[in-house]
Coordinates of C-alpha atoms in Angstrom, one line a residue:
M1463 CA 0.0 0.0 0.0
K1464 CA 2.8 2.4 0.9
N1465 CA 4.6 1.8 -2.4
T1466 CA 1.3 2.3 -4.3
R1467 CA 0.8 5.7 -2.6
V1468 CA 4.4 6.7 -3.5
L1469 CA 3.8 5.8 -7.2
V1470 CA 0.5 7.6 -7.3
A1471 CA 2.0 10.7 -5.8
L1472 CA 5.0 10.6 -8.1
A1473 CA 2.6 10.4 -11.1
S1474 CA 0.7 13.4 -9.9
L1475 CA 3.9 15.3 -9.5
L1476 CA 5.0 14.5 -13.0
A1477 CA 1.7 15.7 -14.3
A1478 CA 1.9 18.9 -12.4
G1479 CA 2.8 21.9 -14.5
C1480 CA 2.2 19.9 -17.8
S1481 CA -0.9 22.0 -18.8
T1482 CA -0.5 23.5 -22.2
S1483 CA -3.4 26.0 -21.8
L1484 CA -3.8 29.2 -19.8
A1485 CA -5.1 28.5 -16.3
A1486 CA -8.5 29.8 -15.3
P1487 CA -8.7 33.5 -14.7
P1488 CA -8.0 34.7 -11.1
S1489 CA -11.0 35.4 -8.9
L1490 CA -9.5 38.9 -8.5
Y1491 CA -10.7 39.7 -12.0
P1492 CA -14.5 39.4 -12.1
P1493 CA -16.4 40.2 -15.3
G1494 CA -15.9 43.8 -16.2
A1495 CA -12.5 44.1 -14.6
E1496 CA -9.7 45.8 -16.5
P1497 CA -6.4 44.3 -15.1
F1498 CA -4.5 44.9 -18.4
K1499 CA -5.2 48.6 -18.9
D1500 CA -1.6 49.5 -17.8
V1501 CA 0.2 46.8 -19.8
P1502 CA 3.2 48.4 -21.6
P1503 CA 2.6 48.7 -25.4
S1504 CA 5.4 46.3 -26.3
H1505 CA 3.7 43.5 -24.3
R1506 CA 0.3 43.9 -25.8
N1507 CA 0.3 40.7 -27.8
N1508 CA -0.2 36.9 -27.3
Q1509 CA 3.5 36.3 -26.7
V1510 CA 5.2 36.1 -23.3
P1511 CA 8.9 37.0 -23.4
M1512 CA 11.1 35.8 -20.5
I1513 CA 14.7 35.7 -19.5
Y1514 CA 16.1 32.3 -18.5
V1515 CA 19.2 31.2 -16.6
T1516 CA 20.1 27.5 -16.4
D1517 CA 22.8 25.0 -15.5
R1518 CA 21.1 22.3 -17.5
L1519 CA 23.3 20.9 -20.2
P1520 CA 22.4 22.0 -23.8
E1521 CA 21.5 18.9 -25.8
S1522 CA 20.5 20.0 -29.2
D1523 CA 19.3 22.8 -31.4
S1524 CA 15.9 22.9 -33.1
A1525 CA 13.6 25.3 -34.9
T1526 CA 12.7 26.9 -31.6
G1527 CA 16.4 27.3 -30.5
T1528 CA 18.4 25.6 -27.8
N1529 CA 17.0 22.4 -26.2
Y1530 CA 17.9 21.6 -22.6
G1531 CA 17.7 18.1 -20.9
Y1532 CA 18.1 17.1 -17.3
R1533 CA 21.9 16.6 -17.2
R1534 CA 24.1 19.1 -15.3
S1535 CA 26.4 21.7 -16.8
R1536 CA 29.2 23.2 -14.7
S1537 CA 28.7 26.5 -16.5
L1538 CA 25.7 28.8 -16.3
G1539 CA 23.9 29.7 -19.5
F1540 CA 21.4 32.5 -20.0
G1541 CA 19.1 33.7 -22.8
E1542 CA 15.6 34.5 -23.9
V1543 CA 12.6 32.2 -24.0
T1544 CA 9.2 33.1 -25.5
A1545 CA 5.9 31.4 -25.0
Q1546 CA 2.9 32.0 -27.2
Y1547 CA -0.8 31.5 -26.5
G1548 CA -2.8 30.3 -29.5
V1549 CA -1.7 29.5 -33.0
G1550 CA -0.2 32.5 -34.9
P1551 CA -0.7 36.2 -33.9
L1552 CA -3.9 37.2 -32.0
P1553 CA -5.1 40.8 -31.6
W1554 CA -4.3 42.0 -28.1
E1555 CA -8.0 43.0 -27.6
V1556 CA -9.1 39.4 -28.4
F1557 CA -6.4 37.6 -26.4
S1558 CA -6.6 39.8 -23.3
A1559 CA -10.4 39.5 -23.2
E1560 CA -10.4 35.7 -23.8
S1561 CA -7.8 35.2 -21.0
L1562 CA -10.3 36.5 -18.5
K1563 CA -13.1 34.1 -19.4
E1564 CA -13.7 30.8 -17.7
K1565 CA -15.2 29.4 -20.9
R1566 CA -13.0 30.5 -23.7
E1567 CA -14.1 30.7 -27.3
V1568 CA -10.5 31.1 -28.7
D1569 CA -7.8 28.5 -28.5
L1570 CA -5.3 29.6 -25.9
S1571 CA -3.1 26.5 -26.0
L1572 CA 0.5 27.3 -25.1
Q1573 CA 3.7 26.5 -26.8
I1574 CA 7.4 27.5 -26.5
T1575 CA 8.3 29.3 -29.7
K1576 CA 11.9 30.4 -28.9
A1577 CA 14.6 29.5 -26.4
S1578 CA 17.8 31.1 -27.5
E1579 CA 20.9 31.1 -25.4
V1580 CA 22.8 34.4 -25.8
G1581 CA 25.6 33.9 -23.2
R1582 CA 27.4 31.6 -20.9
F1583 CA 29.7 31.9 -17.9
Q1584 CA 32.9 29.9 -17.5
E1585 CA 32.7 26.5 -15.8
S1586 CA 32.7 26.6 -12.0
P1587 CA 34.6 25.6 -10.1
G1588 CA 37.6 26.3 -12.4
L1589 CA 41.0 24.7 -12.2
A1590 CA 42.4 25.1 -8.7
V1591 CA 46.0 26.2 -8.4
Q1592 CA 48.2 26.5 -5.2
V1593 CA 49.1 30.0 -4.0
G1594 CA 51.2 29.7 -0.9
L1595 CA 49.4 27.5 1.6
S1596 CA 46.0 27.8 0.0
Y1597 CA 44.3 26.9 -3.3
V1598 CA 42.4 29.4 -5.5
E1599 CA 40.2 29.0 -8.5
R1600 CA 41.9 30.0 -11.7
K1601 CA 39.5 31.7 -14.1
D1602 CA 39.7 34.2 -16.9
T1603 CA 38.2 37.3 -15.3
T1604 CA 37.9 39.0 -18.7
L1605 CA 35.6 36.2 -19.9
D1606 CA 33.5 36.3 -16.7
N1607 CA 33.2 40.1 -16.8
A1608 CA 32.1 39.9 -20.5
A1609 CA 29.4 37.4 -19.6
K1610 CA 28.2 39.6 -16.7
E1611 CA 28.0 42.6 -18.9
K1612 CA 26.0 40.7 -21.5
F1613 CA 23.5 39.5 -18.9
L1614 CA 23.1 42.9 -17.3
K1615 CA 22.5 44.4 -20.8
L1616 CA 19.9 41.7 -21.5
L1617 CA 18.2 42.6 -18.2
K1618 CA 18.4 46.3 -18.9
D1619 CA 16.8 45.9 -22.3
A1620 CA 13.9 43.8 -20.9
L1621 CA 13.3 46.3 -18.1
S1622 CA 13.2 49.2 -20.6
R1623 CA 10.1 47.7 -22.3
G1624 CA 8.0 48.2 -19.1
T1625 CA 7.5 50.7 -16.3
R1626 CA 8.2 48.5 -13.2
R1627 CA 11.9 48.0 -12.2
D1628 CA 11.0 44.6 -10.7
V1629 CA 12.0 41.1 -11.6
Y1630 CA 10.1 37.9 -10.7
V1631 CA 12.5 34.9 -10.5
F1632 CA 10.8 31.5 -10.7
I1633 CA 12.7 28.5 -9.2
P1634 CA 10.7 25.3 -10.0
G1635 CA 10.7 22.0 -8.2
Y1636 CA 12.1 18.5 -8.7
F1637 CA 10.2 17.2 -11.7
D1638 CA 9.6 20.3 -13.8
T1639 CA 11.3 20.3 -17.2
F1640 CA 12.7 23.5 -18.8
E1641 CA 9.6 23.8 -21.0
Q1642 CA 7.1 23.1 -18.3
S1643 CA 8.6 25.7 -16.0
A1644 CA 8.6 28.3 -18.7
M1645 CA 4.9 27.7 -19.4
T1646 CA 4.1 28.0 -15.7
L1647 CA 5.9 31.3 -15.4
A1648 CA 4.3 32.6 -18.6
G1649 CA 0.8 32.2 -17.1
L1650 CA 1.8 33.8 -13.8
W1651 CA 3.5 36.8 -15.5
H1652 CA 0.5 37.4 -17.8
F1653 CA -1.9 37.6 -14.8
L1654 CA 0.5 39.7 -12.9
G1655 CA 0.0 42.4 -15.5
R1656 CA 2.9 41.9 -17.9
D1657 CA 5.1 44.5 -16.4
G1658 CA 8.6 44.1 -14.9
V1659 CA 10.7 41.1 -16.1
A1660 CA 10.0 37.4 -15.6
I1661 CA 13.1 35.3 -15.1
L1662 CA 13.2 31.5 -15.1
Y1663 CA 16.0 29.8 -13.1
S1664 CA 15.9 26.3 -14.4
W1665 CA 18.1 23.7 -12.6
P1666 CA 18.8 20.2 -13.8
G1667 CA 15.9 18.1 -12.4
G1668 CA 13.0 16.3 -14.1
S1669 CA 14.8 13.1 -15.2
G1670 CA 11.8 11.1 -14.3
G1671 CA 11.2 7.7 -12.5
M1672 CA 12.0 6.7 -9.0
S1673 CA 15.7 7.1 -9.5
G1674 CA 15.0 10.6 -10.9
Y1675 CA 14.0 11.8 -7.4
G1676 CA 17.5 11.0 -6.0
Y1677 CA 19.2 12.5 -9.1
S1678 CA 17.1 15.7 -8.8
R1679 CA 17.8 16.0 -5.1
E1680 CA 21.5 15.9 -5.7
S1681 CA 21.1 18.3 -8.6
A1682 CA 19.5 20.7 -6.1
D1683 CA 22.7 20.6 -4.0
F1684 CA 24.7 21.1 -7.2
T1685 CA 22.9 24.2 -8.4
Q1686 CA 23.2 26.1 -5.1
F1687 CA 26.6 27.7 -6.1
H1688 CA 25.2 28.9 -9.4
L1689 CA 22.0 30.2 -7.9
R1690 CA 23.9 32.1 -5.2
E1691 CA 26.2 33.8 -7.8
F1692 CA 23.2 34.6 -10.1
L1693 CA 21.3 36.3 -7.3
R1694 CA 24.4 38.4 -6.4
L1695 CA 24.7 39.4 -10.1
L1696 CA 21.0 40.3 -10.3
G1697 CA 21.3 42.5 -7.2
S1698 CA 24.2 44.4 -8.7
S1699 CA 22.1 45.7 -11.6
P1700 CA 21.8 49.5 -11.3
D1701 CA 18.6 49.3 -13.5
L1702 CA 16.7 47.2 -11.0
D1703 CA 14.8 48.2 -7.8
R1704 CA 13.3 45.0 -6.4
V1705 CA 13.8 41.2 -6.7
H1706 CA 10.9 38.8 -6.0
L1707 CA 11.6 35.1 -5.7
I1708 CA 9.0 32.4 -6.3
G1709 CA 10.1 28.9 -5.3
H1710 CA 8.0 25.9 -5.9
A1711 CA 8.4 22.7 -3.8
R1712 CA 12.2 21.9 -3.8
G1713 CA 12.7 25.4 -5.3
G1714 CA 11.6 26.8 -2.0
D1715 CA 14.2 24.7 -0.2
L1716 CA 16.8 26.0 -2.6
I1717 CA 15.9 29.6 -1.8
L1718 CA 16.4 29.1 1.9
N1719 CA 19.7 27.2 1.4
V1720 CA 21.1 30.0 -0.8
L1721 CA 19.8 32.8 1.5
R1722 CA 21.6 31.1 4.3
E1723 CA 24.9 31.1 2.4
L1724 CA 24.4 34.8 1.4
L1725 CA 23.6 35.8 4.9
L1726 CA 26.7 34.1 6.3
S1727 CA 28.8 35.9 3.6
N1728 CA 27.4 39.2 4.9
N1729 CA 28.5 38.4 8.5
S1730 CA 24.9 37.5 9.4
D1731 CA 23.8 41.1 8.8
V1732 CA 20.3 40.7 7.4
I1733 CA 19.9 44.3 6.4
R1734 CA 23.1 44.2 4.4
A1735 CA 22.1 40.9 2.7
Q1736 CA 18.7 42.3 1.9
K1737 CA 20.2 45.4 0.3
E1738 CA 22.8 43.4 -1.6
L1739 CA 20.1 41.2 -3.2
K1740 CA 17.5 44.0 -3.5
L1741 CA 15.2 41.2 -2.1
D1742 CA 11.6 42.3 -1.5
T1743 CA 9.4 39.2 -1.4
A1744 CA 10.2 35.5 -1.2
V1745 CA 7.3 33.2 -2.0
L1746 CA 7.6 29.5 -1.1
A1747 CA 4.8 27.5 -2.7
A1748 CA 4.1 23.9 -1.6
P1749 CA 7.5 23.9 0.2
D1750 CA 9.4 20.7 0.5
F1751 CA 10.4 21.2 4.2
D1752 CA 10.7 18.9 7.1
I1753 CA 8.7 20.4 10.0
D1754 CA 11.5 19.7 12.5
S1755 CA 14.0 21.9 10.6
I1756 CA 11.8 24.8 9.5
G1757 CA 12.1 26.6 12.8
Q1758 CA 15.8 26.3 12.8
R1759 CA 16.1 27.8 9.4
L1760 CA 13.4 30.6 9.6
S1761 CA 14.2 31.7 13.1
G1762 CA 17.5 30.1 14.2
D1763 CA 19.3 31.1 11.0
R1764 CA 17.1 34.3 10.8
L1765 CA 16.4 33.6 7.1
R1766 CA 12.9 34.9 7.4
F1767 CA 14.3 38.4 7.9
V1768 CA 16.4 38.4 4.7
P1769 CA 13.5 39.2 2.4
R1770 CA 11.3 42.2 3.3
R1771 CA 8.6 39.6 3.7
M1772 CA 8.3 35.8 3.3
V1773 CA 5.0 34.2 2.1
I1774 CA 4.5 30.4 2.4
Y1775 CA 1.6 28.8 0.6
T1776 CA 1.0 25.3 1.9
G1777 CA -1.7 22.8 2.4
Q1778 CA -2.5 19.4 3.9
G1779 CA -1.7 16.5 1.7
D1780 CA 0.6 18.5 -0.6
G1781 CA 2.1 16.3 -3.3
A1782 CA 5.5 17.5 -2.5
G1783 CA 5.2 17.0 1.2
G1784 CA 3.7 13.6 1.0
T1785 CA 6.1 12.2 -1.6
S1786 CA 9.2 13.5 0.1
G1787 CA 8.1 12.2 3.4
W1788 CA 7.5 8.7 2.1
L1789 CA 10.8 8.6 0.2
L1790 CA 12.9 10.1 2.9
G1791 CA 11.3 8.3 5.9
S1792 CA 9.8 11.5 7.2
V1793 CA 6.1 12.1 7.7
T1794 CA 6.3 15.5 9.3
R1795 CA 6.5 17.8 6.2
L1796 CA 5.4 21.4 6.4
G1797 CA 2.8 20.7 3.6
D1798 CA 1.1 18.2 5.9
M1799 CA 1.0 20.3 9.0
K1800 CA -2.4 20.5 10.6
E1801 CA -3.9 23.9 11.4
T1802 CA -3.8 23.1 15.1
E1803 CA -0.1 22.4 15.1
F1804 CA 2.6 25.0 15.5
P1805 CA 5.9 25.2 13.7
P1806 CA 8.6 24.3 16.3
G1807 CA 11.1 27.1 16.7
V1808 CA 8.9 29.8 15.1
P1809 CA 7.7 32.2 17.8
E1810 CA 3.9 32.9 17.9
S1811 CA 4.7 36.6 17.6
A1812 CA 6.3 36.0 14.2
L1813 CA 3.0 34.8 12.8
K1814 CA 1.0 37.7 14.1
G1815 CA 2.9 40.3 11.9
P1816 CA 3.0 40.6 8.1
Q1817 CA 6.7 39.8 7.7
L1818 CA 6.1 36.0 7.9
Q1819 CA 2.9 34.7 6.3
I1820 CA 2.0 31.0 6.4
I1821 CA -1.1 30.5 4.3
Q1822 CA -2.9 27.2 4.2
C1823 CA -4.6 26.5 0.9
Q1824 CA -7.8 24.7 1.9
V1825 CA -8.9 24.3 -1.7
K1826 CA -10.7 21.5 -3.6
L1827 CA -10.9 23.0 -7.1
T1828 CA -7.3 22.1 -7.7
G1829 CA -4.6 20.2 -5.7
T1830 CA -2.6 22.3 -3.2
Y1831 CA 0.7 21.3 -4.9
D1832 CA 0.3 23.6 -7.9
A1833 CA -2.4 25.9 -6.5
Y1834 CA -0.1 28.9 -6.7
A1835 CA -0.3 28.7 -10.5
T1836 CA -3.7 27.1 -11.2
H1837 CA -6.2 28.0 -8.4
P1838 CA -8.1 31.2 -9.1
G1839 CA -8.1 32.3 -5.5
V1840 CA -4.4 31.4 -4.7
V1841 CA -3.2 33.1 -7.9
S1842 CA -5.3 36.1 -7.0
D1843 CA -3.6 36.3 -3.6
L1844 CA -0.2 35.9 -5.2
I1845 CA -1.0 38.9 -7.4
L1846 CA -2.0 41.0 -4.4
V1847 CA 1.3 40.0 -2.8
L1848 CA 3.7 40.6 -5.7
R1849 CA 2.1 43.3 -7.7
D1850 CA 0.2 45.3 -5.2
H1851 CA 2.4 44.6 -2.1
K1852 CA -0.6 44.2 0.2
D1853 CA -0.4 42.8 3.7
P1854 CA -2.9 40.1 4.8
G1855 CA -6.2 41.1 6.3
A1856 CA -9.5 42.4 5.0
E1857 CA -8.5 45.9 6.2
N1858 CA -5.5 45.7 3.8
G1859 CA -7.4 44.4 0.8
R1860 CA -6.4 40.7 1.3
P1861 CA -9.4 39.2 3.1
L1862 CA -7.8 35.9 4.0
G1863 CA -9.3 33.7 6.7
R1864 CA -7.5 33.2 10.0
Q1865 CA -6.8 29.9 11.8
Q1866 CA -5.8 29.6 15.4
N1867 CA -4.5 33.2 15.3
M1868 CA -1.4 31.8 13.5
F1869 CA -2.2 30.7 10.0
W1870 CA -3.9 32.5 7.2
T1871 CA -6.3 30.5 5.0
I1872 CA -7.6 30.4 1.5
T1873 CA -10.7 28.5 0.5
D1874 CA -12.3 28.0 -2.9
D1875 CA -14.6 31.0 -2.4
Y1876 CA -11.7 33.4 -1.7
L1877 CA -12.5 36.8 -3.4
R1878 CA -15.7 35.2 -4.9
K1879 CA -18.0 36.2 -2.1
T1880 CA -20.4 39.0 -2.9
P1881 CA -19.6 41.9 -0.6
P1882 CA -22.5 43.0 1.6
A1883 CA -24.5 46.0 0.3
P1884 CA -23.5 49.2 1.9
A1885 CA -25.8 50.6 4.5
P1886 CA -28.0 53.5 3.3
P1887 CA -26.9 56.9 4.3
P1888 CA -28.7 58.5 7.2
P1889 CA -31.3 61.1 6.2
S1890 CA -30.0 64.6 6.0
N1891 CA -32.9 66.0 8.1
P1892 CA -33.9 63.3 10.5
P1893 CA -37.5 63.7 11.7
K1894 CA -37.9 65.1 15.2

């Protein structure tokens, strides 16, 4: 029975993110809403341009550009990837209107039309040479600087097409391929309003099968060096104001591991680390965390203070939490935590303020594993967090539920409830 549950869960994980059509519109956008009125002119089409950074090994070239598999590359490549909704060009008025319909009359199937690598850093680590009593990495600084300049120019050009100086970096989970991750990010960025820059950080997972889980887990360790150096480079951009990180499943674990390394390199000065990274919001969706270690990392290592705010979307029975628990011999994953439990090591006061937000997705329309990208209510809340910078609470425009005065909650009717009619104004001349 246990093996059967593992296989079923693995199958659901492999299917997650495979949708080739735009997700249902967010509940935040009821009929008559105009969420795209401020979309920059250059983004008013049915194509979604994104920057990508990857340490996947290039495997081949095709009509759409560079193809990446699941094997690892010791060098970090970067380029542009474009997703397109529908077949051929669609007028913006048609596409934007259809994207807000639950029952669409136009084909909005999604495909990757371009993935072109434009630059690559040197292999890391490079050849080690002895200098006195220590060993240092021998690299050509000229080549590295040229790659950095090329990436920063790519970022500057992308930012110039919009009005927001924000980037949204998506770090997917174990089983997502390069293409699946790009399609997930395309849908999120479209509903976020198509301003700022969407960046996919694709690491070498997704090999498939039971052995693929172990391979992907080690690949997550492998990619930490590259992700750390990339976030440093991103924060050095003079054209950028804010960085937002979205980590799904194991991608959330990667975020915490890398933030810990960056915090230590800044002598545990959280303000200095936050400024170096320009880090505004870190979103961890269906995080692959063991409950016994989450308090050590968030509070003991003070990682929750590095971003301006940390938002965790979780839910009982998460595909990520359940599968990881079975495969690793642990049954206490954050995704399976009951609303009556309390994260060990996280002080109650931390959950009463807006800086750390643990949001339980009590939803049935979709699974909780990919609700951040597919559920109309959860996607709506993500928009309120990343685009509008709203704190939780009805008084702040995010009417989340509250559980045990610790956890926020989202249900299927989030933002779908009809607000009560306003009370009639008192008469100007009340009768005596």
